[in-house]
Short mmCIF file of C-alpha atoms (C1' of nucleotides) and ligand atoms in Angstrom, two decimals:
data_model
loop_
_atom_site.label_atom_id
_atom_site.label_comp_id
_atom_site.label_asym_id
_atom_site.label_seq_id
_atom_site.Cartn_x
_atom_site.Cartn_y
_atom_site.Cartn_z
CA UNK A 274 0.00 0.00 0.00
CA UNK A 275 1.32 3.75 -0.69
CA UNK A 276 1.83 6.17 2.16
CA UNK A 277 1.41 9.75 0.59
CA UNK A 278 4.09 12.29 1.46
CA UNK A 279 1.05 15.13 1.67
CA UNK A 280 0.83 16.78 5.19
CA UNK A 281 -2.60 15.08 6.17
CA UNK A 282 -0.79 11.79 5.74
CA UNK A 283 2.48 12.53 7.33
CA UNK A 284 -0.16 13.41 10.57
CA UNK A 285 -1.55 10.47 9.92
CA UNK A 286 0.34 7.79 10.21
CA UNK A 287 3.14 9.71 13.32
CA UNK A 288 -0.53 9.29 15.34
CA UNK A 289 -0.91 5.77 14.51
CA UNK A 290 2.93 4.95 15.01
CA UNK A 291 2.18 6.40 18.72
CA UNK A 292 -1.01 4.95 19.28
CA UNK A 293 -2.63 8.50 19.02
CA UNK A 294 -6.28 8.50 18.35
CA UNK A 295 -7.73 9.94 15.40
CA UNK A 296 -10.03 12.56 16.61
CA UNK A 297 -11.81 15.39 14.98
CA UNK A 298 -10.53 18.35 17.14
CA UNK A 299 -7.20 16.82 16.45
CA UNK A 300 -7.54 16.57 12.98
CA UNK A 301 -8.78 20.10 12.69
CA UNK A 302 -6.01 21.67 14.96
CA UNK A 303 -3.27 19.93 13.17
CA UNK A 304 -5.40 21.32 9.48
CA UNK A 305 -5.44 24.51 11.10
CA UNK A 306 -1.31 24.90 11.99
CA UNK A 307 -0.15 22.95 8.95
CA UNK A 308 -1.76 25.91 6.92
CA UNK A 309 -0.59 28.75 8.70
CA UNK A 310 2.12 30.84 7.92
CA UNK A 311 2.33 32.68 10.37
CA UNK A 312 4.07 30.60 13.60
CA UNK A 313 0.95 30.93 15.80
CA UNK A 314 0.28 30.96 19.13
CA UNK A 315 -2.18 28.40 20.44
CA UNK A 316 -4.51 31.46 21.27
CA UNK A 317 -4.44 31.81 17.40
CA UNK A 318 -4.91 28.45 16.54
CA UNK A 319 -7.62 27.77 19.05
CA UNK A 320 -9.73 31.04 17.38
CA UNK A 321 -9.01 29.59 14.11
CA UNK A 322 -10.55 25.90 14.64
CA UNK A 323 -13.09 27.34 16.56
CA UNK A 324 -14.92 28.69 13.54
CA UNK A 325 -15.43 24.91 12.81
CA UNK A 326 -15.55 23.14 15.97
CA UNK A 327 -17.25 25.91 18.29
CA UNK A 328 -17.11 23.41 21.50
CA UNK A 329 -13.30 23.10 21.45
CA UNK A 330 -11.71 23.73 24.37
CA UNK A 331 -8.67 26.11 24.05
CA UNK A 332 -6.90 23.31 26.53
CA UNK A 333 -7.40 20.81 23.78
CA UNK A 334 -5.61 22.92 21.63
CA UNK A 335 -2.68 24.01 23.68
CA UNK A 336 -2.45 20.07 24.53
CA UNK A 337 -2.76 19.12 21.14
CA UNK A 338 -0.13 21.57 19.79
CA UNK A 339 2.30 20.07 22.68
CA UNK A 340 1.43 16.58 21.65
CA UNK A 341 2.69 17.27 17.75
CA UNK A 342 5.79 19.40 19.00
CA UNK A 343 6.61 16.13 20.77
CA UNK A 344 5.86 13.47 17.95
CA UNK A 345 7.85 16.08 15.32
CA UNK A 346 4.79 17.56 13.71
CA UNK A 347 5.48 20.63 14.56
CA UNK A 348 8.05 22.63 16.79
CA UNK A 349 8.42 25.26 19.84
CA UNK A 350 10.10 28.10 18.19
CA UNK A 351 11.59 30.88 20.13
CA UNK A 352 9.78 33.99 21.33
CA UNK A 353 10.63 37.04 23.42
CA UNK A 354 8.55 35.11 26.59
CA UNK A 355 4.87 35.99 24.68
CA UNK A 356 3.11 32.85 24.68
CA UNK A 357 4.50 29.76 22.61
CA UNK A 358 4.33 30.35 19.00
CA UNK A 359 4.43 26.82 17.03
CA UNK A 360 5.76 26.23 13.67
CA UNK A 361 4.77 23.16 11.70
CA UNK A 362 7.93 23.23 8.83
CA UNK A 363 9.93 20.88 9.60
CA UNK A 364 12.89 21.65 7.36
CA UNK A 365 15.57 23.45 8.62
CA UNK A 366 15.39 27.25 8.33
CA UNK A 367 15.69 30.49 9.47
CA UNK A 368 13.89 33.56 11.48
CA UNK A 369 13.67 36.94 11.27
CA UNK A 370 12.38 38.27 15.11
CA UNK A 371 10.34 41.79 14.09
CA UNK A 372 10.83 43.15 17.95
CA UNK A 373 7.79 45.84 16.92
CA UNK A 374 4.92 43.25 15.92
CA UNK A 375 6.24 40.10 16.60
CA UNK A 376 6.32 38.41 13.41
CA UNK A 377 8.66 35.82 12.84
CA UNK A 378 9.37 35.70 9.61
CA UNK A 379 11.08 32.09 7.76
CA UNK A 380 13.61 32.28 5.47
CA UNK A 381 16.23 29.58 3.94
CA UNK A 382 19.97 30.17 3.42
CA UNK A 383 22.09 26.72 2.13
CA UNK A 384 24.85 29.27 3.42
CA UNK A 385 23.92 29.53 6.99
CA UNK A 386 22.82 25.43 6.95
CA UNK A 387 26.46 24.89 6.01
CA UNK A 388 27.79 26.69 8.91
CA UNK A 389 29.79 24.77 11.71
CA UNK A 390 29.18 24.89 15.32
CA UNK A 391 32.39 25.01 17.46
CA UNK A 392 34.23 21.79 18.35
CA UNK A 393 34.10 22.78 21.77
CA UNK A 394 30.19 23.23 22.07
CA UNK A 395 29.97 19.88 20.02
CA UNK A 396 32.05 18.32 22.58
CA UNK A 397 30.46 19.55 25.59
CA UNK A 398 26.69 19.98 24.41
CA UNK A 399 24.44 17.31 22.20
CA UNK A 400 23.27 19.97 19.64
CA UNK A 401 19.69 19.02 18.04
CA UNK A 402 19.05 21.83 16.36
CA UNK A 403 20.50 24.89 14.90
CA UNK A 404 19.11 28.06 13.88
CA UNK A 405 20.04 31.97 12.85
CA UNK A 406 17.69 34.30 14.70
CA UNK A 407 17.75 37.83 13.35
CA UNK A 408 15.62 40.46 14.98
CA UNK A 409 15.58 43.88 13.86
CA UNK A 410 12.25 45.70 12.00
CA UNK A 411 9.75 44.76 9.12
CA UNK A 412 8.51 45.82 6.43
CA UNK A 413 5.69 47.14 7.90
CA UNK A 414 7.30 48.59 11.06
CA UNK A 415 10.11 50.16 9.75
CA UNK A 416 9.21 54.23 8.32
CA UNK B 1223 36.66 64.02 33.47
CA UNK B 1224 37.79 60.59 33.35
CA UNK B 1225 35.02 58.21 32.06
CA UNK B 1226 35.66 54.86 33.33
CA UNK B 1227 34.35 52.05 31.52
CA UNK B 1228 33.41 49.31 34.11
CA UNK B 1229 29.81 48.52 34.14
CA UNK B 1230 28.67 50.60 37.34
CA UNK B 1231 30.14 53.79 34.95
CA UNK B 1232 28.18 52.81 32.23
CA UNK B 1233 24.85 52.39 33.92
CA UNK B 1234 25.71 55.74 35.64
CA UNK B 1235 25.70 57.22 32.34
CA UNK B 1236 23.96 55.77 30.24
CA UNK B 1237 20.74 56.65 33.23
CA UNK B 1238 22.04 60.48 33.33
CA UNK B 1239 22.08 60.54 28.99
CA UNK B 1240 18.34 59.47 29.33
CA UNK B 1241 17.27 61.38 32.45
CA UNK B 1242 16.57 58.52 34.21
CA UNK B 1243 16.64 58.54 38.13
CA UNK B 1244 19.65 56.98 40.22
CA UNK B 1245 17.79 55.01 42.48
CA UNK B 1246 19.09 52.61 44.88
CA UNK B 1247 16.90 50.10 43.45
CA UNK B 1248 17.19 50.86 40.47
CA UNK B 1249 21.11 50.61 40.99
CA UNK B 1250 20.56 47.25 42.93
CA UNK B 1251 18.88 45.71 40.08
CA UNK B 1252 21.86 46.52 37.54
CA UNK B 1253 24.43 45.34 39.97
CA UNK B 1254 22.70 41.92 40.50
CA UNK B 1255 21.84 41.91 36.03
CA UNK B 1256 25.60 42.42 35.78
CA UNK B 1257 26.92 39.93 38.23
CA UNK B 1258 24.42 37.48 36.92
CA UNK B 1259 25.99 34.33 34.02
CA UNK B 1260 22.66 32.51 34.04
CA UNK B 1261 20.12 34.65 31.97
CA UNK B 1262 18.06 35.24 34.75
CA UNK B 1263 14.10 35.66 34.69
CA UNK B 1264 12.97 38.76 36.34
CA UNK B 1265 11.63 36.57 39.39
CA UNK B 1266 15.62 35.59 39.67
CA UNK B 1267 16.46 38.72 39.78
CA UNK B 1268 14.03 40.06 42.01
CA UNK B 1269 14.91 37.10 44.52
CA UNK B 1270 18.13 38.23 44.27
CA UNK B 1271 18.06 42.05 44.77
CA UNK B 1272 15.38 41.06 47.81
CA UNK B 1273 17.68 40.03 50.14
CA UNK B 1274 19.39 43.46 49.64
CA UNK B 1275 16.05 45.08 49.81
CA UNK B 1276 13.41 43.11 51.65
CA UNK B 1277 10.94 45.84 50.63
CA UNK B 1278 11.56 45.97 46.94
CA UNK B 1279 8.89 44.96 44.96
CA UNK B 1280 8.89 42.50 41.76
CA UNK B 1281 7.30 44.71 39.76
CA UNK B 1282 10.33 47.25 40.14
CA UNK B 1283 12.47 44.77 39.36
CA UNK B 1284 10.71 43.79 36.39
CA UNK B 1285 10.03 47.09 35.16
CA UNK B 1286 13.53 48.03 35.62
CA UNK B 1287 14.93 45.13 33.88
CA UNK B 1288 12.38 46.01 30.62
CA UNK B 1289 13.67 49.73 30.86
CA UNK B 1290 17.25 48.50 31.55
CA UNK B 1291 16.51 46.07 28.24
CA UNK B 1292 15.44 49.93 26.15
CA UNK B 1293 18.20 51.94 26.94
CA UNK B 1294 20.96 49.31 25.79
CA UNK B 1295 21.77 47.48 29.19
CA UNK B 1296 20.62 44.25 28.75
CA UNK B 1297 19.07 42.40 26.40
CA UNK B 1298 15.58 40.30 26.05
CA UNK B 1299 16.94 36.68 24.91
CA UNK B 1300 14.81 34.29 22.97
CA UNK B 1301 12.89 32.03 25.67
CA UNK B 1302 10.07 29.19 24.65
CA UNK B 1303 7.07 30.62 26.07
CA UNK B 1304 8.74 30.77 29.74
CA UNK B 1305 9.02 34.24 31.45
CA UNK B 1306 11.24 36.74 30.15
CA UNK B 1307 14.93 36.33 30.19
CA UNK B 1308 17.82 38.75 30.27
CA UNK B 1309 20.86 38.79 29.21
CA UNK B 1310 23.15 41.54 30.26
CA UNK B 1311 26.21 41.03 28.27
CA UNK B 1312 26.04 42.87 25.26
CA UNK B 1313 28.69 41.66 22.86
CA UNK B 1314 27.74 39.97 20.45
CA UNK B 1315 27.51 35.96 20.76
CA UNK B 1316 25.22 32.73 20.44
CA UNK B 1317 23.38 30.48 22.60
CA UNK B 1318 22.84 27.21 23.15
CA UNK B 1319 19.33 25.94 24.59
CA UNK B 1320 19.37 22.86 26.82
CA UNK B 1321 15.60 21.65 26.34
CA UNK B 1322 15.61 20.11 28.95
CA UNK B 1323 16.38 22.29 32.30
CA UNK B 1324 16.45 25.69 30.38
CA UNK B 1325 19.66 26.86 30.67
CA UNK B 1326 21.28 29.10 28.43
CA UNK B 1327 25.09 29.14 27.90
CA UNK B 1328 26.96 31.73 25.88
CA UNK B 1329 29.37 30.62 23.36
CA UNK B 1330 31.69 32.34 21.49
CA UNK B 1331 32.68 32.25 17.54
CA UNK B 1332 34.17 34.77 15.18
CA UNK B 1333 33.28 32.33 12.27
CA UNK B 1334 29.92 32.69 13.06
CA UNK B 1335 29.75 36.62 13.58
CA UNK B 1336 31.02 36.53 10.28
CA UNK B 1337 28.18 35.32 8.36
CA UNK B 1338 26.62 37.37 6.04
CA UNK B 1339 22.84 37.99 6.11
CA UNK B 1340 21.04 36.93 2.59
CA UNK B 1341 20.47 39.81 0.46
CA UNK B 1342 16.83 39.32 0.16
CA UNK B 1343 16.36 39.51 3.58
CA UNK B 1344 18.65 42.83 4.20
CA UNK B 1345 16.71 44.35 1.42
CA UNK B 1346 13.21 43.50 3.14
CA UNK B 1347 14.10 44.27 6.53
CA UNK B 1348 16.14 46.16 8.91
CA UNK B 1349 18.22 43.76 10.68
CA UNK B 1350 19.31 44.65 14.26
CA UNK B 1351 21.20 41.56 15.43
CA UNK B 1352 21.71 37.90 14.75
CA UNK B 1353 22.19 35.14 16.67
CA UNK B 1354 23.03 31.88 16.55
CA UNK B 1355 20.22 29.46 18.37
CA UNK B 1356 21.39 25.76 19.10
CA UNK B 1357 19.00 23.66 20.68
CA UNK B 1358 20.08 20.32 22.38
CA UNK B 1359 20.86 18.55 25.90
CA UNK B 1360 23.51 20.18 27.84
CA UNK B 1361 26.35 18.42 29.60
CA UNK B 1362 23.80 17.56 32.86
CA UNK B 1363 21.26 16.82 31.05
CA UNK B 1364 22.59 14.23 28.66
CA UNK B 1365 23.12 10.92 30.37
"C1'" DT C 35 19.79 74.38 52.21
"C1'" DT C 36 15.27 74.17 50.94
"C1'" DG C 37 11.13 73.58 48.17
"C1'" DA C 38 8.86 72.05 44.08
"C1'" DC C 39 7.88 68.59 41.10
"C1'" DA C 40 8.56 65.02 37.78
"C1'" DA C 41 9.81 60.47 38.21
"C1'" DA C 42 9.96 56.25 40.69
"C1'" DT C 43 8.27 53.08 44.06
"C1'" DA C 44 5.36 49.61 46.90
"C1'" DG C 45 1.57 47.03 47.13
"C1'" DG C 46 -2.11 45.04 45.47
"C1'" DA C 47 -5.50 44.27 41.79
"C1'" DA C 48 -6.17 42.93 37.16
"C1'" DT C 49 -4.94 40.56 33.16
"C1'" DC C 50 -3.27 37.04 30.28
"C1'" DA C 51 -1.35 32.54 29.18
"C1'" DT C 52 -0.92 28.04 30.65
"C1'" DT C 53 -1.72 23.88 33.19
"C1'" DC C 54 -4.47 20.98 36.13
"C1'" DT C 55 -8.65 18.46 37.62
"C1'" DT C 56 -12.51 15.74 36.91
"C1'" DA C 57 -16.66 14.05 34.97
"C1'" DT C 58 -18.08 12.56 30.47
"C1'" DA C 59 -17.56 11.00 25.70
"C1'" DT C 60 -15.45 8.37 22.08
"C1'" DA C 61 -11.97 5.96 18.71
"C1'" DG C 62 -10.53 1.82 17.55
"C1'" DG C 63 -9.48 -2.94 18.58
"C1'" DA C 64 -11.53 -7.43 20.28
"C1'" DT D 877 -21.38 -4.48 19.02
"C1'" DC D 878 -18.83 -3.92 23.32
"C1'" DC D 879 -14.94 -2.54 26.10
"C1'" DT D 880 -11.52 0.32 27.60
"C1'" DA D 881 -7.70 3.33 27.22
"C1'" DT D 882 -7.65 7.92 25.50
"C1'" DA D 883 -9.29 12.17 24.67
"C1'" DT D 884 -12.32 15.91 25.58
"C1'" DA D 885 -14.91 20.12 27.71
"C1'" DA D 886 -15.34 23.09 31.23
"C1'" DG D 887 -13.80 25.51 34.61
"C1'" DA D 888 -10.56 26.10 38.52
"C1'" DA D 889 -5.88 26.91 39.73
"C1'" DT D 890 -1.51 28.59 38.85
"C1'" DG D 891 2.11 31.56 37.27
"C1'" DA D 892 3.91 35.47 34.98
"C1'" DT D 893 3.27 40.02 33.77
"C1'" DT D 894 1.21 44.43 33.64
"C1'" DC D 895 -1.64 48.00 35.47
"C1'" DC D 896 -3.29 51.26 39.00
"C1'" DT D 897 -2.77 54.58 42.54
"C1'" DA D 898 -1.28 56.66 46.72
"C1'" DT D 899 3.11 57.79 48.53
"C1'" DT D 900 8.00 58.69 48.41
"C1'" DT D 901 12.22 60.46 46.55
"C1'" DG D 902 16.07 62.20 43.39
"C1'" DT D 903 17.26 66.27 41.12
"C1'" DC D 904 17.58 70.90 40.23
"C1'" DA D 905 16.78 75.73 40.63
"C1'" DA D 906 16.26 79.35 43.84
MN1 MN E 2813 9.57 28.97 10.83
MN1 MN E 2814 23.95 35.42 26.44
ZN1 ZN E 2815 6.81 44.25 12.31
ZN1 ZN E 2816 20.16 20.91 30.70
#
DNA sequence: TTGACAAATAGGAATCATTCTTATATAGGA
DNA sequence: TCCTATATAAGAATGATTCCTATTTGTCAA
């Protein structure tokens, strides 16, 4: 049988490999933050999949979101200690930090992948991830 | 007159440039910033200053270290959703994440102050500092 | 040195995000 | 279809941060 490599199915089958019911609400949440672009909060999420699901607890949500940052559906990306703002791609990339608004902003540099963490931090730490984080303004917030 | 350039100095000046009051609190809370290595939240730092000042109150502290954060003193360091946390050295330099207890160590690397921003992102947006964001276990936490 | 006043503070209330608790509902295998 | 481990909704509890306001204080000009 053929696994698709399409988002839906990806979700699908990390919930079966853990044993993770398929439920609506989480269905809909994990809909909701695959198509957003915009590293939402769970606030933002939860006002988003409420417009289909109007009974859905925000708890749900916030649990939910935890549950795919944990199974690698989505990840915890930094913030400025506003709430959590999740990201579902996956590939390795980059942010841009607007300190006026708050976007975070993704962008992809082979260049900066490429780049080599010090032998002594390799030695001393077990580095999982690696990421430039560039704060400054936006287009929008800079006159 | 003879500028000195330890930390106290700065602070002194830096509060006088802006008008700002020279409070002993407001004092307190730079000394215990600038002693700290940890990145402390603003609950560290008020638990700190406390037992200097029994009477001080967190939201001082707090307020201080935000103000302190706007006039170039410290710095607001990418967190995960967990309070606030400040950074008062103000070189550039990079971080490493332990996701498990939290704590942030400084590392240093000319290689990696080096890198050069993609063009498409200068051109869209006014870039005020870059960092270098490792997540991973750190030497504790790593069994 | 003193007085005036803008700025800063303490303390507590309010707000906002997150996590916990518990009674109920349900997905998915037997 | 039935059973049971999971998941859910709702609301309480917690934790961090910000706001509010009466009072105090650093600074400066007289
Ligand atoms: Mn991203
Ligand atoms: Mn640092
Ligand atoms: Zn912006
Ligand atoms: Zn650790």
């Amino acid at each position: 049988m053929m696994n698709g490599t399409n988002p839906m199915d990806v979700f699908l089958s990390k919930c079966r490999q853990r044993n993770l019911k398929i439920t609506p609400q989480r269905t809909a949440v994990f809909s909701a933050l695959a198509d957003a672009e915009d590293h939402p909060s769970a606030d933002a999420v939860y006002q988003k999949v409420k417009k289909e699901f109007p009974n859905i607890s925000f708890d749900t949500v916030n649990r939910t979101l935890i549950v795919f940052s944990e199974i690698g559906l989505a990840e915890v990306v930094e913030g400025q200690g506003d709430p959590r703002r999740f990201d579902p791609r996956m590939e390795n990339h980059h942010h841009f930090y607007c300190v006026t608004c708050g976007k975070i902003t993704d962008f992809f540099s082979e260049e900066l992948d490429k780049i080599e963490i010090p032998t002594q931090i390799e030695q001393d730490f077990t580095v999982i991830s690696k990421r430039m984080v560039l704060k400054g303004y936006c287009t929008d917030c800079r006159k």
